[in-house]
Amino acid sequence: MVNITISEASGQFKQLYGDIQVPLASFIEEQEAKDRANCLALKIFSERTSTNFAEGYGGLTAAGEMQPVGEGGNPPANSFAQRELKIIENETWKSRMQITREIIDDAHGDMKRIIQRAGATKLTSGYYRTIDNFLMGLLGAALGGKDKYTIGGRDYATTCYDSKCVFSKTHKSGSKTYCNMYADAFSKDVLGKLSTVQQNVKDESGAELGVAPDTIIIPNDYALKKAVFEAIGSEKDPGSANNGFNYLFGQWNVIIHPALNFLIPASGAVPFILLDSKYNERNDGNVFQNRVSLEVESHEDKDTKNNVWDAYTRFSGGFVDFRHMIAGGVTGGETL
């Protein structure tokens, strides 16, 4: 929720801008809720509240199973293993909107006109667009094989607690090497095989984790959209005249995000991701770390006499676990 502070107006500033402060603040608050609902990245990243300069994300392996001990028997020891700590440092973000004296003069008290000309929607839409672009930039960089995402001359890691990129051919599943990046182009068979690989992943102790992918994330590519919805959109076997049941029907949500369009090649496979949204939420997979939600302060610029609305926020993001996602159509990936 946006936090708006309005400086107490006096003199000419109060005369010019006093009447628009509360209505404009209410409009911004209302717009914030709409913009949040439209932020697709927040459907892919789980929000975590931060109270410090940076946060550490650890975790434990799954507990061992109970053992039969007979009547009056002593319980066997059960242990957990501590994972490496993943640190995500918060970043500060700022922007500014100005309502000029000329806008007020020419609006003749028409609030709708003032809001339109001042670009009041840009504060909250810009806030969530910044979040969306940042988080999807992280995801896109990882999908493109990079261990960091760079924006504004600053680097943000795409690595997990095991110090490997979230999409890697050398993660661990139990004692074995585990790959969650494959080169295979999307198809019904590839979807089935890839989801099976993900479902079989284990933790460091070799325990089954019950990963169950339920979301497909793709760029806005016509051929890929067509292939995805043909594969999952019918309860009958797609591309066949028989009445065979399509076991992939009914279990998937699809998120189409144009921010991943830069990964679409001139020819060849287009990248896509399978996500277990529940595992992602439980186990700190994709993390949106929120330190300070959007704060907006209204005041007068003493030199220009404009009404300035300054926006401030602190947040960051990253990846802690890797088992919640697996990718296909990735250059340099393994083959199923």
mmCIF file of C-alpha atoms in Angstrom:
data_model
loop_
_atom_site.group_PDB
_atom_site.id
_atom_site.type_symbol
_atom_site.label_atom_id
_atom_site.label_comp_id
_atom_site.label_asym_id
_atom_site.label_seq_id
_atom_site.Cartn_x
_atom_site.Cartn_y
_atom_site.Cartn_z
ATOM 1 C CA MET A 1 0.000 0.000 0.000
ATOM 2 C CA VAL A 2 1.293 3.465 -0.888
ATOM 3 C CA ASN A 3 2.123 5.817 2.005
ATOM 4 C CA ILE A 4 1.425 9.479 1.093
ATOM 5 C CA THR A 5 2.685 12.456 3.108
ATOM 6 C CA ILE A 6 1.323 15.931 2.321
ATOM 7 C CA SER A 7 3.322 18.857 3.684
ATOM 8 C CA GLU A 8 1.156 21.473 5.376
ATOM 9 C CA ALA A 9 0.401 24.153 2.805
ATOM 10 C CA SER A 10 0.512 27.853 3.562
ATOM 11 C CA GLY A 11 0.397 31.183 1.740
ATOM 12 C CA GLN A 12 0.417 31.127 -2.048
ATOM 13 C CA PHE A 13 1.171 27.385 -2.151
ATOM 14 C CA LYS A 14 -1.984 26.684 -0.170
ATOM 15 C CA GLN A 15 -3.981 28.981 -2.411
ATOM 16 C CA LEU A 16 -2.683 27.337 -5.597
ATOM 17 C CA TYR A 17 -2.346 23.691 -4.621
ATOM 18 C CA GLY A 18 -4.151 23.181 -1.320
ATOM 19 C CA ASP A 19 -7.444 22.032 -2.812
ATOM 20 C CA ILE A 20 -5.877 19.298 -4.966
ATOM 21 C CA GLN A 21 -3.724 17.575 -2.335
ATOM 22 C CA VAL A 22 -6.258 15.220 -0.732
ATOM 23 C CA PRO A 23 -8.159 14.347 -3.951
ATOM 24 C CA LEU A 24 -4.893 13.653 -5.751
ATOM 25 C CA ALA A 25 -3.626 11.514 -2.871
ATOM 26 C CA SER A 26 -6.869 9.509 -2.918
ATOM 27 C CA PHE A 27 -6.541 9.002 -6.660
ATOM 28 C CA ILE A 28 -2.958 7.747 -6.286
ATOM 29 C CA GLU A 29 -4.011 5.307 -3.539
ATOM 30 C CA GLU A 30 -6.837 3.957 -5.702
ATOM 31 C CA GLN A 31 -4.559 3.649 -8.733
ATOM 32 C CA GLU A 32 -1.955 1.768 -6.670
ATOM 33 C CA ALA A 33 -4.309 -1.153 -6.039
ATOM 34 C CA LYS A 34 -5.082 -1.439 -9.759
ATOM 35 C CA ASP A 35 -1.428 -1.305 -10.773
ATOM 36 C CA ARG A 36 -0.459 -3.963 -8.238
ATOM 37 C CA ALA A 37 -3.085 -6.340 -9.612
ATOM 38 C CA ASN A 38 -1.594 -5.905 -13.094
ATOM 39 C CA CYS A 39 2.005 -6.614 -12.040
ATOM 40 C CA LEU A 40 2.676 -10.056 -13.550
ATOM 41 C CA ALA A 41 6.080 -10.440 -11.900
ATOM 42 C CA LEU A 42 4.386 -10.565 -8.481
ATOM 43 C CA LYS A 43 2.618 -13.723 -9.667
ATOM 44 C CA ILE A 44 6.036 -15.283 -10.331
ATOM 45 C CA PHE A 45 8.017 -13.914 -7.357
ATOM 46 C CA SER A 46 6.944 -14.374 -3.731
ATOM 47 C CA GLU A 47 6.965 -11.201 -1.637
ATOM 48 C CA ARG A 48 9.014 -11.177 1.556
ATOM 49 C CA THR A 49 9.014 -8.268 4.022
ATOM 50 C CA SER A 50 12.462 -6.988 4.942
ATOM 51 C CA THR A 51 13.403 -5.067 8.096
ATOM 52 C CA ASN A 52 17.136 -4.701 7.511
ATOM 53 C CA PHE A 53 19.739 -3.429 5.047
ATOM 54 C CA ALA A 54 19.906 -6.987 3.687
ATOM 55 C CA GLU A 55 18.268 -10.315 4.473
ATOM 56 C CA GLY A 56 19.696 -13.821 4.687
ATOM 57 C CA TYR A 57 17.725 -16.836 3.498
ATOM 58 C CA GLY A 58 18.767 -20.196 4.842
ATOM 59 C CA GLY A 59 16.815 -23.393 5.076
ATOM 60 C CA LEU A 60 16.914 -26.975 6.236
ATOM 61 C CA THR A 61 16.759 -30.249 4.380
ATOM 62 C CA ALA A 62 13.662 -32.395 4.849
ATOM 63 C CA ALA A 63 13.306 -34.399 8.048
ATOM 64 C CA GLY A 64 13.969 -38.116 7.961
ATOM 65 C CA GLU A 65 11.096 -40.580 8.128
ATOM 66 C CA MET A 66 9.718 -42.037 11.339
ATOM 67 C CA GLN A 67 10.863 -45.561 12.202
ATOM 68 C CA PRO A 68 9.034 -48.470 13.885
ATOM 69 C CA VAL A 69 10.346 -48.955 17.443
ATOM 70 C CA GLY A 70 7.955 -51.439 19.030
ATOM 71 C CA GLU A 71 6.115 -51.022 22.306
ATOM 72 C CA GLY A 72 7.873 -48.607 24.645
ATOM 73 C CA GLY A 73 10.792 -48.187 22.236
ATOM 74 C CA ASN A 74 13.039 -45.147 22.128
ATOM 75 C CA PRO A 75 12.601 -42.730 19.220
ATOM 76 C CA PRO A 76 15.512 -42.716 16.752
ATOM 77 C CA ALA A 77 17.477 -39.513 16.246
ATOM 78 C CA ASN A 78 16.290 -37.354 13.381
ATOM 79 C CA SER A 79 18.449 -34.582 11.980
ATOM 80 C CA PHE A 80 18.281 -31.673 9.564
ATOM 81 C CA ALA A 81 21.097 -30.238 7.473
ATOM 82 C CA GLN A 82 21.563 -26.471 7.241
ATOM 83 C CA ARG A 83 21.854 -25.024 3.736
ATOM 84 C CA GLU A 84 24.181 -22.217 2.723
ATOM 85 C CA LEU A 85 22.864 -18.717 3.392
ATOM 86 C CA LYS A 86 21.679 -16.603 0.452
ATOM 87 C CA ILE A 87 22.017 -12.841 1.036
ATOM 88 C CA ILE A 88 19.823 -10.315 -0.789
ATOM 89 C CA GLU A 89 20.696 -6.643 -0.280
ATOM 90 C CA ASN A 90 18.000 -3.995 -0.591
ATOM 91 C CA GLU A 91 18.226 -1.240 -3.204
ATOM 92 C CA THR A 92 16.874 2.330 -3.063
ATOM 93 C CA TRP A 93 14.677 3.638 -5.894
ATOM 94 C CA LYS A 94 13.334 7.184 -6.433
ATOM 95 C CA SER A 95 11.269 9.200 -8.918
ATOM 96 C CA ARG A 96 9.530 12.579 -9.105
ATOM 97 C CA MET A 97 6.329 14.084 -10.509
ATOM 98 C CA GLN A 98 5.681 17.821 -10.733
ATOM 99 C CA ILE A 99 2.447 19.768 -11.052
ATOM 100 C CA THR A 100 3.387 23.087 -12.592
ATOM 101 C CA ARG A 101 1.804 26.445 -11.878
ATOM 102 C CA GLU A 102 0.705 26.519 -15.520
ATOM 103 C CA ILE A 103 -1.278 23.287 -15.129
ATOM 104 C CA ILE A 104 -3.191 24.771 -12.203
ATOM 105 C CA ASP A 105 -3.791 28.063 -14.016
ATOM 106 C CA ASP A 106 -5.182 26.356 -17.117
ATOM 107 C CA ALA A 107 -7.237 23.640 -15.394
ATOM 108 C CA HIS A 108 -9.658 26.088 -13.712
ATOM 109 C CA GLY A 109 -10.172 23.691 -10.793
ATOM 110 C CA ASP A 110 -10.969 20.665 -12.983
ATOM 111 C CA MET A 111 -9.420 17.782 -10.963
ATOM 112 C CA LYS A 112 -9.733 15.300 -13.813
ATOM 113 C CA ARG A 113 -7.803 17.610 -16.085
ATOM 114 C CA ILE A 114 -5.163 18.236 -13.427
ATOM 115 C CA ILE A 115 -4.685 14.507 -12.875
ATOM 116 C CA GLN A 116 -4.368 13.841 -16.605
ATOM 117 C CA ARG A 117 -1.948 16.683 -17.333
ATOM 118 C CA ALA A 118 0.174 16.076 -14.233
ATOM 119 C CA GLY A 119 0.565 12.390 -15.063
ATOM 120 C CA ALA A 120 -0.555 11.367 -11.590
ATOM 121 C CA THR A 121 -0.980 7.758 -12.675
ATOM 122 C CA LYS A 122 2.734 7.573 -13.413
ATOM 123 C CA LEU A 123 3.796 7.373 -9.768
ATOM 124 C CA THR A 124 2.158 4.048 -8.996
ATOM 125 C CA SER A 125 2.296 2.651 -12.525
ATOM 126 C CA GLY A 126 5.981 3.586 -12.633
ATOM 127 C CA TYR A 127 6.517 1.920 -9.250
ATOM 128 C CA TYR A 128 5.020 -1.393 -10.286
ATOM 129 C CA ARG A 129 6.559 -1.183 -13.748
ATOM 130 C CA THR A 130 9.942 -0.766 -12.043
ATOM 131 C CA ILE A 131 9.281 -3.824 -9.879
ATOM 132 C CA ASP A 132 8.049 -5.800 -12.870
ATOM 133 C CA ASN A 133 10.975 -4.859 -15.110
ATOM 134 C CA PHE A 134 13.521 -5.503 -12.363
ATOM 135 C CA LEU A 135 12.200 -8.918 -11.359
ATOM 136 C CA MET A 136 11.654 -10.042 -14.948
ATOM 137 C CA GLY A 137 15.111 -8.701 -15.791
ATOM 138 C CA LEU A 138 16.530 -11.026 -13.153
ATOM 139 C CA LEU A 139 14.551 -13.951 -14.540
ATOM 140 C CA GLY A 140 15.446 -13.147 -18.148
ATOM 141 C CA ALA A 141 19.145 -12.819 -17.355
ATOM 142 C CA ALA A 142 19.099 -16.197 -15.602
ATOM 143 C CA LEU A 143 17.233 -17.780 -18.507
ATOM 144 C CA GLY A 144 19.857 -16.307 -20.830
ATOM 145 C CA GLY A 145 22.643 -18.028 -18.897
ATOM 146 C CA LYS A 146 23.948 -14.999 -16.979
ATOM 147 C CA ASP A 147 24.875 -15.099 -13.295
ATOM 148 C CA LYS A 148 23.973 -11.436 -12.798
ATOM 149 C CA TYR A 149 21.524 -8.821 -14.041
ATOM 150 C CA THR A 150 22.845 -5.299 -14.586
ATOM 151 C CA ILE A 151 20.698 -2.159 -14.438
ATOM 152 C CA GLY A 152 21.772 1.418 -13.792
ATOM 153 C CA GLY A 153 25.381 0.297 -13.543
ATOM 154 C CA ARG A 154 24.595 -2.004 -10.606
ATOM 155 C CA ASP A 155 24.712 -5.799 -10.583
ATOM 156 C CA TYR A 156 22.178 -8.180 -9.033
ATOM 157 C CA ALA A 157 22.903 -11.885 -8.687
ATOM 158 C CA THR A 158 20.838 -14.567 -10.404
ATOM 159 C CA THR A 159 22.491 -17.265 -8.292
ATOM 160 C CA CYS A 160 20.890 -19.444 -5.599
ATOM 161 C CA TYR A 161 22.091 -20.592 -2.192
ATOM 162 C CA ASP A 162 24.398 -23.105 -3.922
ATOM 163 C CA SER A 163 26.181 -20.211 -5.717
ATOM 164 C CA LYS A 164 25.007 -21.450 -9.126
ATOM 165 C CA CYS A 165 22.651 -19.634 -11.490
ATOM 166 C CA VAL A 166 19.032 -20.572 -10.757
ATOM 167 C CA PHE A 167 19.046 -22.347 -14.150
ATOM 168 C CA SER A 168 22.077 -24.630 -14.198
ATOM 169 C CA LYS A 169 23.248 -28.026 -15.416
ATOM 170 C CA THR A 170 25.190 -28.685 -12.199
ATOM 171 C CA HIS A 171 22.752 -28.356 -9.294
ATOM 172 C CA LYS A 172 22.381 -31.327 -6.923
ATOM 173 C CA SER A 173 19.477 -33.727 -6.433
ATOM 174 C CA GLY A 174 20.475 -35.939 -3.543
ATOM 175 C CA SER A 175 24.072 -36.944 -4.291
ATOM 176 C CA LYS A 176 23.589 -36.711 -8.065
ATOM 177 C CA THR A 177 23.982 -33.816 -10.486
ATOM 178 C CA TYR A 178 20.675 -32.202 -11.391
ATOM 179 C CA CYS A 179 19.934 -30.099 -14.465
ATOM 180 C CA ASN A 180 17.023 -27.659 -14.696
ATOM 181 C CA MET A 181 17.849 -26.122 -18.089
ATOM 182 C CA TYR A 182 17.096 -28.003 -21.312
ATOM 183 C CA ALA A 183 17.410 -27.122 -24.983
ATOM 184 C CA ASP A 184 14.316 -29.016 -26.180
ATOM 185 C CA ALA A 185 11.631 -26.943 -27.903
ATOM 186 C CA PHE A 186 8.169 -26.955 -26.351
ATOM 187 C CA SER A 187 5.822 -29.799 -27.255
ATOM 188 C CA LYS A 188 3.282 -31.932 -25.435
ATOM 189 C CA ASP A 189 5.858 -34.696 -24.947
ATOM 190 C CA VAL A 190 8.562 -32.282 -23.796
ATOM 191 C CA LEU A 191 6.125 -30.738 -21.295
ATOM 192 C CA GLY A 192 5.388 -34.176 -19.876
ATOM 193 C CA LYS A 193 9.050 -35.199 -19.715
ATOM 194 C CA LEU A 194 10.249 -31.901 -18.275
ATOM 195 C CA SER A 195 7.604 -31.817 -15.551
ATOM 196 C CA THR A 196 8.527 -35.405 -14.642
ATOM 197 C CA VAL A 197 12.191 -34.440 -14.237
ATOM 198 C CA GLN A 198 11.143 -31.615 -11.941
ATOM 199 C CA GLN A 199 8.775 -33.804 -9.927
ATOM 200 C CA ASN A 200 11.608 -36.253 -9.205
ATOM 201 C CA VAL A 201 14.039 -33.684 -7.773
ATOM 202 C CA LYS A 202 15.347 -34.340 -4.242
ATOM 203 C CA ASP A 203 17.010 -32.286 -1.545
ATOM 204 C CA GLU A 204 20.612 -32.695 -0.371
ATOM 205 C CA SER A 205 19.685 -35.541 1.949
ATOM 206 C CA GLY A 206 17.970 -37.470 -0.853
ATOM 207 C CA ALA A 207 14.428 -36.820 0.396
ATOM 208 C CA GLU A 208 11.573 -36.537 -2.101
ATOM 209 C CA LEU A 209 10.123 -33.021 -2.062
ATOM 210 C CA GLY A 210 6.807 -33.446 -3.840
ATOM 211 C CA VAL A 211 7.500 -30.718 -6.388
ATOM 212 C CA ALA A 212 4.482 -30.316 -8.680
ATOM 213 C CA PRO A 213 4.797 -27.679 -11.424
ATOM 214 C CA ASP A 214 1.521 -25.861 -12.067
ATOM 215 C CA THR A 215 2.500 -22.762 -14.075
ATOM 216 C CA ILE A 216 4.008 -22.248 -17.530
ATOM 217 C CA ILE A 217 5.830 -18.947 -18.102
ATOM 218 C CA ILE A 218 6.494 -17.891 -21.698
ATOM 219 C CA PRO A 219 7.385 -14.802 -23.741
ATOM 220 C CA ASN A 220 4.746 -13.342 -26.030
ATOM 221 C CA ASP A 221 5.532 -15.548 -29.035
ATOM 222 C CA TYR A 222 2.678 -16.653 -31.300
ATOM 223 C CA ALA A 223 4.023 -20.094 -32.212
ATOM 224 C CA LEU A 224 4.867 -20.923 -28.598
ATOM 225 C CA LYS A 225 1.484 -19.700 -27.321
ATOM 226 C CA LYS A 226 -0.239 -21.860 -29.915
ATOM 227 C CA ALA A 227 1.828 -24.922 -28.967
ATOM 228 C CA VAL A 228 1.231 -24.424 -25.242
ATOM 229 C CA PHE A 229 -2.537 -24.043 -25.454
ATOM 230 C CA GLU A 230 -2.824 -26.931 -27.900
ATOM 231 C CA ALA A 231 -0.926 -29.121 -25.427
ATOM 232 C CA ILE A 232 -2.896 -28.217 -22.298
ATOM 233 C CA GLY A 233 -6.209 -26.832 -23.551
ATOM 234 C CA SER A 234 -8.054 -30.037 -24.396
ATOM 235 C CA GLU A 235 -8.965 -33.049 -22.300
ATOM 236 C CA LYS A 236 -8.567 -35.227 -25.404
ATOM 237 C CA ASP A 237 -5.208 -36.155 -26.903
ATOM 238 C CA PRO A 238 -4.182 -33.121 -29.028
ATOM 239 C CA GLY A 239 -3.333 -33.726 -32.673
ATOM 240 C CA SER A 240 -5.056 -37.100 -32.677
ATOM 241 C CA ALA A 241 -8.399 -38.407 -33.933
ATOM 242 C CA ASN A 242 -8.681 -40.932 -31.120
ATOM 243 C CA ASN A 243 -10.328 -40.372 -27.748
ATOM 244 C CA GLY A 244 -7.165 -40.777 -25.691
ATOM 245 C CA PHE A 245 -7.157 -38.677 -22.502
ATOM 246 C CA ASN A 246 -4.733 -35.747 -22.312
ATOM 247 C CA TYR A 247 -3.162 -36.181 -18.868
ATOM 248 C CA LEU A 248 -1.739 -32.632 -19.042
ATOM 249 C CA PHE A 249 -5.193 -31.039 -19.202
ATOM 250 C CA GLY A 250 -6.460 -28.968 -16.283
ATOM 251 C CA GLN A 251 -3.296 -28.646 -14.190
ATOM 252 C CA TRP A 252 -1.658 -25.544 -15.666
ATOM 253 C CA ASN A 253 -1.800 -21.769 -15.377
ATOM 254 C CA VAL A 254 -0.071 -19.818 -18.148
ATOM 255 C CA ILE A 255 1.720 -16.476 -17.686
ATOM 256 C CA ILE A 256 2.678 -14.680 -20.896
ATOM 257 C CA HIS A 257 5.180 -11.896 -20.255
ATOM 258 C CA PRO A 258 6.520 -9.623 -23.027
ATOM 259 C CA ALA A 259 9.541 -8.742 -20.863
ATOM 260 C CA LEU A 260 10.976 -12.117 -21.928
ATOM 261 C CA ASN A 261 10.576 -11.352 -25.642
ATOM 262 C CA PHE A 262 14.253 -10.446 -25.978
ATOM 263 C CA LEU A 263 14.995 -14.167 -25.559
ATOM 264 C CA ILE A 264 13.033 -15.110 -28.691
ATOM 265 C CA PRO A 265 15.622 -16.219 -31.285
ATOM 266 C CA ALA A 266 15.444 -15.533 -35.010
ATOM 267 C CA SER A 267 15.010 -19.275 -35.442
ATOM 268 C CA GLY A 268 14.934 -22.313 -33.201
ATOM 269 C CA ALA A 269 13.435 -23.059 -29.806
ATOM 270 C CA VAL A 270 11.873 -20.308 -27.691
ATOM 271 C CA PRO A 271 12.612 -20.481 -23.934
ATOM 272 C CA PHE A 272 9.852 -21.391 -21.471
ATOM 273 C CA ILE A 273 9.680 -22.111 -17.745
ATOM 274 C CA LEU A 274 7.724 -24.537 -15.581
ATOM 275 C CA LEU A 275 7.062 -23.232 -12.073
ATOM 276 C CA ASP A 276 5.677 -24.870 -8.940
ATOM 277 C CA SER A 277 3.979 -21.829 -7.404
ATOM 278 C CA LYS A 278 3.309 -23.515 -4.048
ATOM 279 C CA TYR A 279 6.892 -24.742 -3.613
ATOM 280 C CA ASN A 280 8.067 -21.297 -4.685
ATOM 281 C CA GLU A 281 6.013 -19.698 -1.901
ATOM 282 C CA ARG A 282 6.975 -22.224 0.790
ATOM 283 C CA ASN A 283 10.686 -22.431 0.089
ATOM 284 C CA ASP A 284 11.839 -18.965 -0.981
ATOM 285 C CA GLY A 285 12.316 -19.721 -4.650
ATOM 286 C CA ASN A 286 11.873 -16.442 -6.549
ATOM 287 C CA VAL A 287 11.994 -13.665 -3.943
ATOM 288 C CA PHE A 288 10.698 -10.100 -4.172
ATOM 289 C CA GLN A 289 12.179 -8.496 -1.060
ATOM 290 C CA ASN A 290 10.148 -5.462 0.045
ATOM 291 C CA ARG A 291 11.957 -3.181 2.505
ATOM 292 C CA VAL A 292 9.929 0.044 2.104
ATOM 293 C CA SER A 293 6.721 0.133 0.080
ATOM 294 C CA LEU A 294 6.058 3.147 -2.113
ATOM 295 C CA GLU A 295 6.165 6.412 -0.164
ATOM 296 C CA VAL A 296 5.035 9.664 -1.784
ATOM 297 C CA GLU A 297 5.653 13.128 -0.343
ATOM 298 C CA SER A 298 4.089 16.346 -1.652
ATOM 299 C CA HIS A 299 5.809 19.697 -1.166
ATOM 300 C CA GLU A 300 6.510 23.040 -2.841
ATOM 301 C CA ASP A 301 9.646 23.680 -4.892
ATOM 302 C CA LYS A 302 10.778 27.076 -3.572
ATOM 303 C CA ASP A 303 12.460 28.048 -6.847
ATOM 304 C CA THR A 304 9.887 26.970 -9.450
ATOM 305 C CA LYS A 305 6.801 27.213 -7.209
ATOM 306 C CA ASN A 306 5.740 23.857 -8.627
ATOM 307 C CA ASN A 307 4.002 21.194 -6.543
ATOM 308 C CA VAL A 308 6.534 18.353 -6.334
ATOM 309 C CA TRP A 309 5.542 14.762 -5.575
ATOM 310 C CA ASP A 310 8.601 12.680 -4.675
ATOM 311 C CA ALA A 311 8.395 8.877 -4.706
ATOM 312 C CA TYR A 312 10.703 6.661 -2.653
ATOM 313 C CA THR A 313 10.948 2.915 -2.180
ATOM 314 C CA ARG A 314 13.444 0.217 -1.207
ATOM 315 C CA PHE A 315 13.317 -3.324 -2.514
ATOM 316 C CA SER A 316 15.333 -6.004 -4.233
ATOM 317 C CA GLY A 317 14.955 -9.541 -5.484
ATOM 318 C CA GLY A 318 16.742 -12.754 -6.228
ATOM 319 C CA PHE A 319 16.655 -16.519 -6.116
ATOM 320 C CA VAL A 320 17.181 -18.742 -3.083
ATOM 321 C CA ASP A 321 16.115 -22.274 -4.098
ATOM 322 C CA PHE A 322 16.147 -23.688 -7.636
ATOM 323 C CA ARG A 323 13.826 -26.701 -7.457
ATOM 324 C CA HIS A 324 10.668 -24.667 -8.073
ATOM 325 C CA MET A 325 11.635 -23.952 -11.705
ATOM 326 C CA ILE A 326 12.842 -25.843 -14.752
ATOM 327 C CA ALA A 327 13.356 -24.388 -18.225
ATOM 328 C CA GLY A 328 13.160 -25.633 -21.792
ATOM 329 C CA GLY A 329 14.180 -24.120 -25.111
ATOM 330 C CA VAL A 330 17.370 -22.764 -23.528
ATOM 331 C CA THR A 331 20.530 -22.325 -25.580
ATOM 332 C CA GLY A 332 23.291 -24.494 -24.140
ATOM 333 C CA GLY A 333 20.907 -26.656 -22.125
ATOM 334 C CA GLU A 334 20.899 -30.439 -21.873
ATOM 335 C CA THR A 335 18.694 -32.589 -24.102
ATOM 336 C CA LEU A 336 15.910 -34.723 -22.662
#
